[in-house]
PDB file of C-alpha atoms and ligand atoms in Angstrom:
ATOM      1  CA  UNK S   1     -23.292   5.520   9.157  1.00  0.00           C
ATOM      2  CA  UNK S   2     -25.281   8.714   7.031  1.00  0.00           C
ATOM      3  CA  UNK S   3     -26.935   7.167   3.961  1.00  0.00           C
ATOM      4  CA  UNK S   4     -26.633  11.007   2.661  1.00  0.00           C
ATOM      5  CA  UNK S   5     -23.025  11.208   1.523  1.00  0.00           C
ATOM      6  CA  UNK S   6     -21.256  12.056  -1.320  1.00  0.00           C
ATOM      7  CA  UNK S   7     -18.000  10.396  -2.509  1.00  0.00           C
ATOM      8  CA  UNK S   8     -15.520  12.812  -3.720  1.00  0.00           C
ATOM      9  CA  UNK S   9     -13.422  12.156  -7.459  1.00  0.00           C
ATOM     10  CA  UNK S  10     -11.132  11.858  -8.651  1.00  0.00           C
ATOM     11  CA  UNK S  11      -9.526  10.242  -5.512  1.00  0.00           C
ATOM     12  CA  UNK S  12      -6.561   8.610  -4.795  1.00  0.00           C
ATOM     13  CA  UNK S  13      -6.436   5.951  -2.191  1.00  0.00           C
ATOM     14  CA  UNK S  14      -3.579   3.745  -0.946  1.00  0.00           C
ATOM     15  CA  UNK S  15      -3.113   0.680   1.723  1.00  0.00           C
ATOM     16  CA  UNK S  16      -0.273   0.260   3.710  1.00  0.00           C
ATOM     17  CA  UNK S  17       1.249  -1.908   5.868  1.00  0.00           C
ATOM     18  CA  UNK S  18       2.897  -5.106   6.391  1.00  0.00           C
ATOM     19  CA  UNK S  19       2.196  -8.216   4.698  1.00  0.00           C
ATOM     20  CA  UNK S  20      -1.093 -10.204   6.158  1.00  0.00           C
ATOM     21  CA  UNK S  21      -2.184  -6.784   7.762  1.00  0.00           C
ATOM     22  CA  UNK S  22      -5.459  -7.152   5.288  1.00  0.00           C
ATOM     23  CA  UNK S  23      -4.999  -4.840   2.413  1.00  0.00           C
ATOM     24  CA  UNK S  24      -6.409  -6.903  -0.170  1.00  0.00           C
ATOM     25  CA  UNK S  25      -9.076  -7.951   2.065  1.00  0.00           C
ATOM     26  CA  UNK S  26     -10.333  -4.367   2.791  1.00  0.00           C
ATOM     27  CA  UNK S  27      -9.782  -2.973  -0.953  1.00  0.00           C
ATOM     28  CA  UNK S  28     -11.631  -5.534  -2.418  1.00  0.00           C
ATOM     29  CA  UNK S  29     -14.516  -4.648   0.355  1.00  0.00           C
ATOM     30  CA  UNK S  30     -13.802  -0.962  -0.524  1.00  0.00           C
ATOM     31  CA  UNK S  31     -14.193  -1.670  -4.370  1.00  0.00           C
ATOM     32  CA  UNK S  32     -17.528  -3.283  -4.174  1.00  0.00           C
ATOM     33  CA  UNK S  33     -18.905  -0.617  -1.637  1.00  0.00           C
ATOM     34  CA  UNK S  34     -17.550   2.394  -4.202  1.00  0.00           C
ATOM     35  CA  UNK S  35     -18.861   0.137  -6.989  1.00  0.00           C
ATOM     36  CA  UNK S  36     -22.364  -0.156  -5.473  1.00  0.00           C
ATOM     37  CA  UNK S  37     -22.643   3.984  -4.866  1.00  0.00           C
ATOM     38  CA  UNK S  38     -21.970   4.167  -8.352  1.00  0.00           C
ATOM     39  CA  UNK S  39     -18.185   5.120  -8.533  1.00  0.00           C
ATOM     40  CA  UNK S  40     -15.772   4.426 -11.486  1.00  0.00           C
ATOM     41  CA  UNK S  41     -12.910   2.782  -9.467  1.00  0.00           C
ATOM     42  CA  UNK S  42      -9.885   1.301 -10.563  1.00  0.00           C
ATOM     43  CA  UNK S  43      -7.509  -1.148  -8.094  1.00  0.00           C
ATOM     44  CA  UNK S  44      -3.458  -1.398  -8.810  1.00  0.00           C
ATOM     45  CA  UNK S  45      -0.779  -3.309  -7.005  1.00  0.00           C
ATOM     46  CA  UNK S  46       2.787  -1.982  -6.013  1.00  0.00           C
ATOM     47  CA  UNK S  47       4.858  -3.256  -7.771  1.00  0.00           C
ATOM     48  CA  UNK S  48       2.754  -3.973 -10.513  1.00  0.00           C
ATOM     49  CA  UNK S  49      -0.458  -2.745 -12.379  1.00  0.00           C
ATOM     50  CA  UNK S  50       1.487  -2.339 -15.914  1.00  0.00           C
ATOM     51  CA  UNK S  51       2.938  -5.279 -18.139  1.00  0.00           C
ATOM     52  CA  UNK S  52       6.293  -3.594 -17.686  1.00  0.00           C
ATOM     53  CA  UNK S  53       5.889  -3.312 -13.907  1.00  0.00           C
ATOM     54  CA  UNK S  54       4.397  -6.946 -13.413  1.00  0.00           C
ATOM     55  CA  UNK S  55       7.963  -8.218 -14.979  1.00  0.00           C
ATOM     56  CA  UNK S  56       9.664  -5.834 -12.786  1.00  0.00           C
ATOM     57  CA  UNK S  57       7.353  -7.350  -9.858  1.00  0.00           C
ATOM     58  CA  UNK S  58       8.712 -10.501 -10.449  1.00  0.00           C
ATOM     59  CA  UNK S  59      12.327  -9.334 -10.369  1.00  0.00           C
ATOM     60  CA  UNK S  60      11.707  -8.236  -7.087  1.00  0.00           C
ATOM     61  CA  UNK S  61       9.525 -10.791  -5.263  1.00  0.00           C
ATOM     62  CA  UNK S  62      11.028 -14.090  -6.920  1.00  0.00           C
ATOM     63  CA  UNK S  63      14.430 -13.709  -8.116  1.00  0.00           C
ATOM     64  CA  UNK S  64      17.048 -16.128  -7.004  1.00  0.00           C
ATOM     65  CA  UNK S  65      20.129 -13.573  -7.465  1.00  0.00           C
ATOM     66  CA  UNK S  66      20.702 -11.215  -4.564  1.00  0.00           C
ATOM     67  CA  UNK S  67      19.567  -7.759  -4.863  1.00  0.00           C
ATOM     68  CA  UNK S  68      21.261  -4.747  -2.915  1.00  0.00           C
ATOM     69  CA  UNK S  69      19.012  -1.943  -0.770  1.00  0.00           C
ATOM     70  CA  UNK S  70      20.087   0.793  -3.683  1.00  0.00           C
ATOM     71  CA  UNK S  71      18.958  -1.886  -6.950  1.00  0.00           C
ATOM     72  CA  UNK S  72      16.126  -2.322  -4.780  1.00  0.00           C
ATOM     73  CA  UNK S  73      15.179   0.931  -4.464  1.00  0.00           C
ATOM     74  CA  UNK S  74      15.790   1.406  -8.129  1.00  0.00           C
ATOM     75  CA  UNK S  75      13.729  -1.138  -9.309  1.00  0.00           C
ATOM     76  CA  UNK S  76      10.638  -0.097  -7.095  1.00  0.00           C
ATOM     77  CA  UNK S  77      10.965   3.050  -8.253  1.00  0.00           C
ATOM     78  CA  UNK S  78      10.913   2.030 -11.856  1.00  0.00           C
ATOM     79  CA  UNK S  79       7.899  -0.291 -11.720  1.00  0.00           C
ATOM     80  CA  UNK S  80       6.184   2.941 -10.025  1.00  0.00           C
ATOM     81  CA  UNK S  81       6.909   5.499 -12.483  1.00  0.00           C
ATOM     82  CA  UNK S  82       5.352   3.507 -15.160  1.00  0.00           C
ATOM     83  CA  UNK S  83       2.418   2.594 -12.786  1.00  0.00           C
ATOM     84  CA  UNK S  84       2.182   6.230 -12.237  1.00  0.00           C
ATOM     85  CA  UNK S  85       2.177   7.455 -16.366  1.00  0.00           C
ATOM     86  CA  UNK S  86       0.602   4.961 -17.681  1.00  0.00           C
ATOM     87  CA  UNK S  87      -2.467   3.890 -15.635  1.00  0.00           C
ATOM     88  CA  UNK S  88      -2.746   6.084 -12.440  1.00  0.00           C
ATOM     89  CA  UNK S  89      -2.717   9.611 -13.874  1.00  0.00           C
ATOM     90  CA  UNK S  90      -4.513   8.905 -16.889  1.00  0.00           C
ATOM     91  CA  UNK S  91      -7.653   7.258 -14.321  1.00  0.00           C
ATOM     92  CA  UNK S  92      -7.450  10.165 -12.219  1.00  0.00           C
ATOM     93  CA  UNK S  93      -7.187  12.653 -15.508  1.00  0.00           C
ATOM     94  CA  UNK S  94     -10.781  11.174 -16.415  1.00  0.00           C
ATOM     95  CA  UNK S  95     -12.265  11.059 -12.892  1.00  0.00           C
ATOM     96  CA  UNK S  96     -12.120   7.740 -11.808  1.00  0.00           C
ATOM     97  CA  UNK S  97     -10.910   6.597  -7.955  1.00  0.00           C
ATOM     98  CA  UNK S  98      -7.830   4.888  -7.628  1.00  0.00           C
ATOM     99  CA  UNK S  99      -6.641   2.221  -5.224  1.00  0.00           C
ATOM    100  CA  UNK S 100      -3.568   1.090  -4.952  1.00  0.00           C
ATOM    101  CA  UNK S 101      -2.256  -1.384  -2.832  1.00  0.00           C
ATOM    102  CA  UNK S 102       0.916  -0.066  -1.550  1.00  0.00           C
ATOM    103  CA  UNK S 103       2.529   2.750  -2.439  1.00  0.00           C
ATOM    104  CA  UNK S 104       5.308   5.106  -2.154  1.00  0.00           C
ATOM    105  CA  UNK S 105       5.223   4.818   1.830  1.00  0.00           C
ATOM    106  CA  UNK S 106       6.146   1.321   1.259  1.00  0.00           C
ATOM    107  CA  UNK S 107       9.298   1.955  -0.362  1.00  0.00           C
ATOM    108  CA  UNK S 108       9.984   4.361   2.690  1.00  0.00           C
ATOM    109  CA  UNK S 109       9.232   1.576   5.277  1.00  0.00           C
ATOM    110  CA  UNK S 110      10.813  -1.166   3.824  1.00  0.00           C
ATOM    111  CA  UNK S 111      13.955   0.479   1.715  1.00  0.00           C
ATOM    112  CA  UNK S 112      14.861   3.141   4.412  1.00  0.00           C
ATOM    113  CA  UNK S 113      13.333   2.113   7.670  1.00  0.00           C
ATOM    114  CA  UNK S 114      13.899  -1.575   6.919  1.00  0.00           C
ATOM    115  CA  UNK S 115      16.895  -1.738   4.637  1.00  0.00           C
ATOM    116  CA  UNK S 116      18.862   1.244   6.434  1.00  0.00           C
ATOM    117  CA  UNK S 117      19.024   3.855   3.151  1.00  0.00           C
ATOM    118  CA  UNK S 118      18.743   7.356   3.406  1.00  0.00           C
ATOM    119  CA  UNK S 119      15.637   8.824   4.402  1.00  0.00           C
ATOM    120  CA  UNK S 120      16.041  11.636   2.398  1.00  0.00           C
ATOM    121  CA  UNK S 121      17.274   9.746  -0.656  1.00  0.00           C
ATOM    122  CA  UNK S 122      14.588   7.122  -0.316  1.00  0.00           C
ATOM    123  CA  UNK S 123      12.273  10.337  -0.250  1.00  0.00           C
ATOM    124  CA  UNK S 124      13.914  12.230  -3.235  1.00  0.00           C
ATOM    125  CA  UNK S 125      13.429   8.819  -5.236  1.00  0.00           C
ATOM    126  CA  UNK S 126       9.961   8.511  -4.520  1.00  0.00           C
ATOM    127  CA  UNK S 127       9.222  11.612  -5.420  1.00  0.00           C
ATOM    128  CA  UNK S 128      10.504  11.474  -8.710  1.00  0.00           C
ATOM    129  CA  UNK S 129       9.080   8.001  -9.533  1.00  0.00           C
ATOM    130  CA  UNK S 130       5.549   9.077  -8.871  1.00  0.00           C
ATOM    131  CA  UNK S 131       5.991  12.424 -10.740  1.00  0.00           C
ATOM    132  CA  UNK S 132       5.148  14.666  -7.417  1.00  0.00           C
ATOM    133  CA  UNK S 133       1.798  12.003  -7.364  1.00  0.00           C
ATOM    134  CA  UNK S 134       0.463  12.257  -3.178  1.00  0.00           C
ATOM    135  CA  UNK S 135      -2.211   9.847  -2.526  1.00  0.00           C
ATOM    136  CA  UNK S 136      -5.433  12.173  -1.094  1.00  0.00           C
ATOM    137  CA  UNK S 137      -5.543   9.174   1.118  1.00  0.00           C
ATOM    138  CA  UNK S 138      -3.711   6.508   2.701  1.00  0.00           C
ATOM    139  CA  UNK S 139      -4.996   3.703   5.081  1.00  0.00           C
ATOM    140  CA  UNK S 140      -1.924   2.449   7.195  1.00  0.00           C
ATOM    141  CA  UNK S 141      -3.634  -1.180   8.351  1.00  0.00           C
ATOM    142  CA  UNK S 142      -2.177  -1.504  11.747  1.00  0.00           C
ATOM    143  CA  UNK S 143      -1.424  -5.422  13.000  1.00  0.00           C
ATOM    144  CA  UNK S 144       0.800  -7.105  15.369  1.00  0.00           C
ATOM    145  CA  UNK S 145       3.978  -9.136  13.576  1.00  0.00           C
ATOM    146  CA  UNK S 146       2.935 -12.229  15.654  1.00  0.00           C
ATOM    147  CA  UNK S 147      -0.946 -11.463  14.004  1.00  0.00           C
ATOM    148  CA  UNK S 148       0.380 -10.618  10.859  1.00  0.00           C
ATOM    149  CA  UNK S 149       2.728 -14.203  10.787  1.00  0.00           C
ATOM    150  CA  UNK S 150       0.091 -16.553  11.926  1.00  0.00           C
ATOM    151  CA  UNK S 151      -2.405 -14.774   8.950  1.00  0.00           C
ATOM    152  CA  UNK S 152       0.338 -15.957   6.988  1.00  0.00           C
ATOM    153  CA  UNK S 153       0.513 -19.233   8.089  1.00  0.00           C
ATOM    154  CA  UNK S 154      -1.522 -21.303   5.395  1.00  0.00           C
ATOM    155  CA  UNK S 155       0.407 -19.313   2.709  1.00  0.00           C
ATOM    156  CA  UNK S 156       2.041 -21.835   0.089  1.00  0.00           C
ATOM    157  CA  UNK S 157       5.205 -19.864  -1.196  1.00  0.00           C
ATOM    158  CA  UNK S 158       6.935 -16.750   0.365  1.00  0.00           C
ATOM    159  CA  UNK S 159       8.525 -14.028  -1.557  1.00  0.00           C
ATOM    160  CA  UNK S 160      11.703 -12.556  -0.985  1.00  0.00           C
ATOM    161  CA  UNK S 161      10.376  -9.548   1.642  1.00  0.00           C
ATOM    162  CA  UNK S 162       8.505 -12.324   3.353  1.00  0.00           C
ATOM    163  CA  UNK S 163      11.209 -14.551   4.149  1.00  0.00           C
ATOM    164  CA  UNK S 164      13.001 -11.884   6.014  1.00  0.00           C
ATOM    165  CA  UNK S 165      13.094 -12.035   9.502  1.00  0.00           C
ATOM    166  CA  UNK S 166      11.448 -10.577  12.667  1.00  0.00           C
ATOM    167  CA  UNK S 167      14.361  -7.352  13.066  1.00  0.00           C
ATOM    168  CA  UNK S 168      13.739  -6.413   9.436  1.00  0.00           C
ATOM    169  CA  UNK S 169      10.040  -6.227  10.001  1.00  0.00           C
ATOM    170  CA  UNK S 170       9.685  -4.648  13.010  1.00  0.00           C
ATOM    171  CA  UNK S 171      11.641  -1.976  11.505  1.00  0.00           C
ATOM    172  CA  UNK S 172       9.029  -1.579   8.870  1.00  0.00           C
ATOM    173  CA  UNK S 173       6.669  -1.498  11.377  1.00  0.00           C
ATOM    174  CA  UNK S 174       8.359   1.362  13.087  1.00  0.00           C
ATOM    175  CA  UNK S 175       8.773   3.118   9.531  1.00  0.00           C
ATOM    176  CA  UNK S 176       4.820   3.000   8.674  1.00  0.00           C
ATOM    177  CA  UNK S 177       3.869   4.524  12.612  1.00  0.00           C
ATOM    178  CA  UNK S 178       6.489   7.173  11.479  1.00  0.00           C
ATOM    179  CA  UNK S 179       4.819   7.951   8.682  1.00  0.00           C
ATOM    180  CA  UNK S 180       1.605   8.045  10.061  1.00  0.00           C
ATOM    181  CA  UNK S 181       2.951  10.470  13.096  1.00  0.00           C
ATOM    182  CA  UNK S 182       4.786  12.729  10.367  1.00  0.00           C
ATOM    183  CA  UNK S 183       1.704  13.286   7.761  1.00  0.00           C
ATOM    184  CA  UNK S 184      -1.519  12.771  10.085  1.00  0.00           C
ATOM    185  CA  UNK S 185      -3.861  14.709   7.576  1.00  0.00           C
ATOM    186  CA  UNK S 186      -2.748  11.645   4.752  1.00  0.00           C
ATOM    187  CA  UNK S 187      -2.206   9.022   6.307  1.00  0.00           C
ATOM    188  CA  UNK S 188      -5.001   7.175   8.794  1.00  0.00           C
ATOM    189  CA  UNK S 189      -3.806   4.662  10.806  1.00  0.00           C
ATOM    190  CA  UNK S 190      -6.468   1.637  11.824  1.00  0.00           C
ATOM    191  CA  UNK S 191      -5.811  -1.545  13.862  1.00  0.00           C
ATOM    192  CA  UNK S 192      -6.770  -4.219  11.406  1.00  0.00           C
ATOM    193  CA  UNK S 193      -6.896  -6.375  14.708  1.00  0.00           C
ATOM    194  CA  UNK S 194     -10.166  -5.820  14.729  1.00  0.00           C
ATOM    195  CA  UNK S 195     -12.683  -7.877  12.432  1.00  0.00           C
ATOM    196  CA  UNK S 196     -12.678  -7.102   9.113  1.00  0.00           C
ATOM    197  CA  UNK S 197     -16.207  -5.868   8.829  1.00  0.00           C
ATOM    198  CA  UNK S 198     -15.543  -3.062  11.701  1.00  0.00           C
ATOM    199  CA  UNK S 199     -12.455  -1.959   9.635  1.00  0.00           C
ATOM    200  CA  UNK S 200     -14.152  -1.749   6.937  1.00  0.00           C
ATOM    201  CA  UNK S 201     -16.544   0.586   8.026  1.00  0.00           C
ATOM    202  CA  UNK S 202     -13.941   2.815   9.704  1.00  0.00           C
ATOM    203  CA  UNK S 203     -12.249   3.286   6.030  1.00  0.00           C
ATOM    204  CA  UNK S 204     -15.583   3.717   4.370  1.00  0.00           C
ATOM    205  CA  UNK S 205     -15.942   6.845   7.392  1.00  0.00           C
ATOM    206  CA  UNK S 206     -13.324   8.301   6.274  1.00  0.00           C
ATOM    207  CA  UNK S 207     -13.654   8.448   2.579  1.00  0.00           C
ATOM    208  CA  UNK S 208     -17.141   9.854   2.557  1.00  0.00           C
ATOM    209  CA  UNK S 209     -16.096  12.428   5.213  1.00  0.00           C
ATOM    210  CA  UNK S 210     -13.772  14.274   3.390  1.00  0.00           C
TER     211      UNK S 210
HETATM  212  N1  ATP O   1      -9.411  -7.548  10.347  1.00  0.00           N
HETATM  213  C1  ATP O   1      -9.234  -9.404  10.029  1.00  0.00           C
HETATM  214  N2  ATP O   1      -9.271 -10.224  11.250  1.00  0.00           N
HETATM  215  C2  ATP O   1      -9.168 -11.330  10.707  1.00  0.00           C
HETATM  216  N3  ATP O   1      -8.430 -11.502   9.756  1.00  0.00           N
HETATM  217  C3  ATP O   1      -8.277 -10.675   8.660  1.00  0.00           C
HETATM  218  C4  ATP O   1      -8.416  -9.299   9.122  1.00  0.00           C
HETATM  219  N4  ATP O   1      -8.177  -8.999   7.321  1.00  0.00           N
HETATM  220  C5  ATP O   1      -7.640  -9.959   7.358  1.00  0.00           C
HETATM  221  N5  ATP O   1      -7.664 -11.213   7.670  1.00  0.00           N
HETATM  222  C6  ATP O   1      -7.334 -12.365   6.867  1.00  0.00           C
HETATM  223  O1  ATP O   1      -5.871 -12.446   7.162  1.00  0.00           O
HETATM  224  C7  ATP O   1      -5.239 -12.811   6.156  1.00  0.00           C
HETATM  225  C8  ATP O   1      -4.261 -11.969   4.917  1.00  0.00           C
HETATM  226  O2  ATP O   1      -4.849 -10.623   4.531  1.00  0.00           O
HETATM  227  P1  ATP O   1      -4.652  -9.999   3.117  1.00  0.00           P
HETATM  228  O3  ATP O   1      -3.888 -10.975   2.195  1.00  0.00           O
HETATM  229  O4  ATP O   1      -5.790  -9.351   2.820  1.00  0.00           O
HETATM  230  O5  ATP O   1      -3.453  -9.299   4.152  1.00  0.00           O
HETATM  231  P2  ATP O   1      -2.522  -8.237   2.574  1.00  0.00           P
HETATM  232  O6  ATP O   1      -2.264  -6.933   3.622  1.00  0.00           O
HETATM  233  O7  ATP O   1      -2.966  -8.128   1.552  1.00  0.00           O
HETATM  234  O8  ATP O   1      -1.203  -9.054   2.939  1.00  0.00           O
HETATM  235  P3  ATP O   1       0.056  -9.515   1.478  1.00  0.00           P
HETATM  236  O9  ATP O   1       0.751  -8.155   1.660  1.00  0.00           O
HETATM  237  O10 ATP O   1       0.380 -10.462   1.664  1.00  0.00           O
HETATM  238  O11 ATP O   1      -0.667  -9.205   0.059  1.00  0.00           O
HETATM  239  C9  ATP O   1      -6.437 -13.285   4.737  1.00  0.00           C
HETATM  240  O12 ATP O   1      -6.931 -14.596   5.284  1.00  0.00           O
HETATM  241  C10 ATP O   1      -7.294 -12.193   5.801  1.00  0.00           C
HETATM  242  O13 ATP O   1      -8.775 -13.222   5.295  1.00  0.00           O
HETATM  243 MG1   MG O   2      -2.442  -8.528  -0.561  1.00  0.00          MG
END
């Protein structure tokens, strides 16, 4: 890679993909790279990232009670709305780079493609919750369901979503594939079955090219 590059800011980058695809691994590497290159970086995770949103995260991931798909959609949206207003927008306005571990594409993939809610309803809800904010760049880290399950084998506890069956996850994977096809200028699919450093390199090359 060339050493003569400029990193645009503000910049809003999201990472998407099923559990175990490598989002957190790649976000940590990217954050390190950006800091080394004198960028101001904020990392947030969804659902979460603010006190209120983390409380909603706890309900969504760990509630013992049944949550209907619509309630799930609205809880994710409430958490996102607070995150956008209180953290992401102010950070972008002050020129920072914001990296989000999941954003509204996950809602489309899980709640619409996965749970079966109407695509247009979920898109409208996403638009409302994000207050029109769209990531400049989204990395869809793609792995097979088999590999994602192998990578998660050592996990001690599974959340509400991680306990869902293969049929659900295949629909979610198909959802991410559709989103990447529909928005090729924003969403970049990268095979996260390749070695960690190769994936990191592709991500950096994309970021310095925009
Ligand atoms: N490209 C890769 N090759 C091999 N192993 C990887 C790769 N990327 C990630 N891993 C490993 O897979 C596991 C899951 O990665 P990671 O926690 O980054 O995934 P995630 O997408 O953040 O998952 P979750 O959605 O559950 O938070 C980790 O043990 C990580 O080291
Ligand atoms: Mg993670």
